[in-house]
Short mmCIF file of C-alpha atoms in Angstrom, two decimals:
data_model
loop_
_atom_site.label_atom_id
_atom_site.label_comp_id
_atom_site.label_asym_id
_atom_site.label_seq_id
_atom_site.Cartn_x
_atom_site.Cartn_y
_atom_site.Cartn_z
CA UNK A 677 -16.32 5.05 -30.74
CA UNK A 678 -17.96 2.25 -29.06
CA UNK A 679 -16.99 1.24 -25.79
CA UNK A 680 -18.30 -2.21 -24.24
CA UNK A 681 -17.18 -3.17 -20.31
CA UNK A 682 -18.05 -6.65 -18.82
CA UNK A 683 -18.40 -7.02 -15.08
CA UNK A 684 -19.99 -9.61 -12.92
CA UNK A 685 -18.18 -12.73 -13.62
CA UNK A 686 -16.15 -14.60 -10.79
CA UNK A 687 -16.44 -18.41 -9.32
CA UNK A 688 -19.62 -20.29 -8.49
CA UNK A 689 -20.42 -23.60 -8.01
CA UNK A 690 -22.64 -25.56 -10.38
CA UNK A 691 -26.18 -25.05 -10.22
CA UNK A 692 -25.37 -21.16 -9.03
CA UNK A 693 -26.25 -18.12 -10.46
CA UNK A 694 -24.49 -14.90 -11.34
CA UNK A 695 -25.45 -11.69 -13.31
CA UNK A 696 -23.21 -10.43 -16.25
CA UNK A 697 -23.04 -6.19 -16.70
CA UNK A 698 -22.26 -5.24 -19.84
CA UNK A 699 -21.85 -0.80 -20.19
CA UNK A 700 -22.03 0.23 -23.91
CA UNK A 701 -21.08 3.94 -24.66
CA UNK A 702 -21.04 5.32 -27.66
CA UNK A 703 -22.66 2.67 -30.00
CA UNK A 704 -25.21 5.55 -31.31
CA UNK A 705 -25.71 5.06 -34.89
CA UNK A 706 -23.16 2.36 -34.67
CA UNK A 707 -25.16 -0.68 -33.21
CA UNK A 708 -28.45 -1.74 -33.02
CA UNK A 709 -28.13 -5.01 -30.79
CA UNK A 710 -25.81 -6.44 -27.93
CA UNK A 711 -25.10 -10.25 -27.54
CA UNK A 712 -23.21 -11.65 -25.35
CA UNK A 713 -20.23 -14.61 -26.26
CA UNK A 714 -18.31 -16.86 -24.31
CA UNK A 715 -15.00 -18.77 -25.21
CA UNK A 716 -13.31 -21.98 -23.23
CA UNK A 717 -9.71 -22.62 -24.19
CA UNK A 718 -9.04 -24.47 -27.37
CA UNK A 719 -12.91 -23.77 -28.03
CA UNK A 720 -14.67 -21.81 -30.53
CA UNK A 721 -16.19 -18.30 -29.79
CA UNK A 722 -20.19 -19.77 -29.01
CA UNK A 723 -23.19 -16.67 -29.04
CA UNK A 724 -25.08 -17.28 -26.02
CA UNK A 725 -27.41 -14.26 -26.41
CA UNK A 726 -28.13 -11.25 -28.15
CA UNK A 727 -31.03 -8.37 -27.97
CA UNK A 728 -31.81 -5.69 -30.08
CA UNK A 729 -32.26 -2.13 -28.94
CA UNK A 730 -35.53 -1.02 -30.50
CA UNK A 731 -37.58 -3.58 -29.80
CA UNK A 732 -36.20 -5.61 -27.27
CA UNK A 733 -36.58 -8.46 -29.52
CA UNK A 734 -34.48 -11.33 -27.55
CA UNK A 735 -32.73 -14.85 -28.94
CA UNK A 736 -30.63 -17.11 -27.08
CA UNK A 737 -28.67 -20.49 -28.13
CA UNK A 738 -30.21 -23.80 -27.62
CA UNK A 739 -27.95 -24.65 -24.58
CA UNK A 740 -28.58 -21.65 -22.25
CA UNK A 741 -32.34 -21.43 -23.40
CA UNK A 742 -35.01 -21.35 -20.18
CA UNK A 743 -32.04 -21.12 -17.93
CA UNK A 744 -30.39 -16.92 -18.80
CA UNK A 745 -31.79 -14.26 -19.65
CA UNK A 746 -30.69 -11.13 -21.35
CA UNK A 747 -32.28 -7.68 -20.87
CA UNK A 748 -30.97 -4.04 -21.20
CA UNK A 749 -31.81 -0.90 -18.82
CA UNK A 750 -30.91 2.01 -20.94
CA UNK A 751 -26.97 1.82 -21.49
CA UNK A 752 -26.64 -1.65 -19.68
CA UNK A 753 -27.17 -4.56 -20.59
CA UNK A 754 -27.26 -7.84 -18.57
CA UNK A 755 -26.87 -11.53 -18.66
CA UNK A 756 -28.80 -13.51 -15.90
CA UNK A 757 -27.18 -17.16 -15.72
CA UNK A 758 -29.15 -19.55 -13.62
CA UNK A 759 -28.66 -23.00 -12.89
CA UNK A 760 -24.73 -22.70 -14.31
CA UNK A 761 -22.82 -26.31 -15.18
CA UNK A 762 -19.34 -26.78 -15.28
CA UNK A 763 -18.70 -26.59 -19.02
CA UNK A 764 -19.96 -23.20 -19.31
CA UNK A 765 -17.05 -22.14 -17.64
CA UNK A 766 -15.61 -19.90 -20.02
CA UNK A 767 -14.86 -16.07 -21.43
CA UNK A 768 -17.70 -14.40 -21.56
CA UNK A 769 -17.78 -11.21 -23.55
CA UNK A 770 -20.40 -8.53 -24.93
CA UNK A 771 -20.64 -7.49 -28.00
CA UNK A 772 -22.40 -4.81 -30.77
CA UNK A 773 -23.16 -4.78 -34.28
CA UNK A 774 -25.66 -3.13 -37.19
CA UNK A 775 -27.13 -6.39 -37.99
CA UNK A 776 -30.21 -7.49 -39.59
CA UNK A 777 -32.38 -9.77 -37.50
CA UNK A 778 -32.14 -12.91 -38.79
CA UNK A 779 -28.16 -12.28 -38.63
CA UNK A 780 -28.56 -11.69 -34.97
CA UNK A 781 -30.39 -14.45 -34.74
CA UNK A 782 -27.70 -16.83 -35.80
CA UNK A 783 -25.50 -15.74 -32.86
CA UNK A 784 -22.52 -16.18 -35.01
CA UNK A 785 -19.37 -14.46 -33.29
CA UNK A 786 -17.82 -13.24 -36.56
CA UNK A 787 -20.89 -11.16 -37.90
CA UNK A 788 -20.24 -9.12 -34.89
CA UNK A 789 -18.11 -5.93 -34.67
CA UNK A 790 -17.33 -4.35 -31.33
CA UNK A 791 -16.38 -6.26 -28.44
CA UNK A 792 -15.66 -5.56 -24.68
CA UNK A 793 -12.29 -7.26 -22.71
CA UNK A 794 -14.37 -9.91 -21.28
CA UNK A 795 -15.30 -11.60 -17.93
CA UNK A 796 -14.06 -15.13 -16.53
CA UNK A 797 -16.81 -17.07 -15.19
CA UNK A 798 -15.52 -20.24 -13.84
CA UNK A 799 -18.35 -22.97 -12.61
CA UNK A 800 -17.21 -25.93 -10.08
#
């Protein structure tokens, strides 16, 4: 079964920085990409970022563009936030799928199957 843990999140204030941890196990021959989500009350579940596996092929929503980054080191993956504003303050959660690209692409919440507890990052 697939396990997904988020670490990393906590308070910053805005314009700060702070590295999301996502550790997948067992997504063998269940996955082949990670994004990563966030959620603010009353809000809907946004994709932020996603990568997949084989060929590190990355894509990231308009807002966060220039300013995270998402990159994986064998069974972790990790979201680099830079420059963070207030309104990104939110659940932030990793997730896995068997996807086609241009699915992944989309960074659409509900094409996505396995998803860790989540972390609260909260920007000031």
């Amino acid at each position: 079964h697939v396990q997904l843990v988020e670490s990393g999140g906590g308070s910053v204030q805005a314009g700060g920085s702070l590295r999301l941890v996502c550790a997948a196990s067992g997504y063998t021959y269940n996955s082949n990409c990670l994004g990563w989500f966030r959620q603010a009350p009353g809000k809907e579940r946004e994709g932020v970022a996603a990568t997949l596996f084989a060929d590190k092929d990355t894509r990231y929503s308009d807002s966060v563009k220039g300013r995270f980054t998402i990159s994986q080191e064998g069974n972790t993956v990790y979201l680099e936030m830079n420059i963070l504003k207030p309104e990104e303050t939110a659940m932030y959660y990793c997730a896995a799928a068997f996807l086609l690209p241009s699915v992944v692409a989309r960074l659409t919440a509900s094409s996505w199957l396995y998803w860790g507890q989540g972390t609260q990052v909260t920007v000031s």
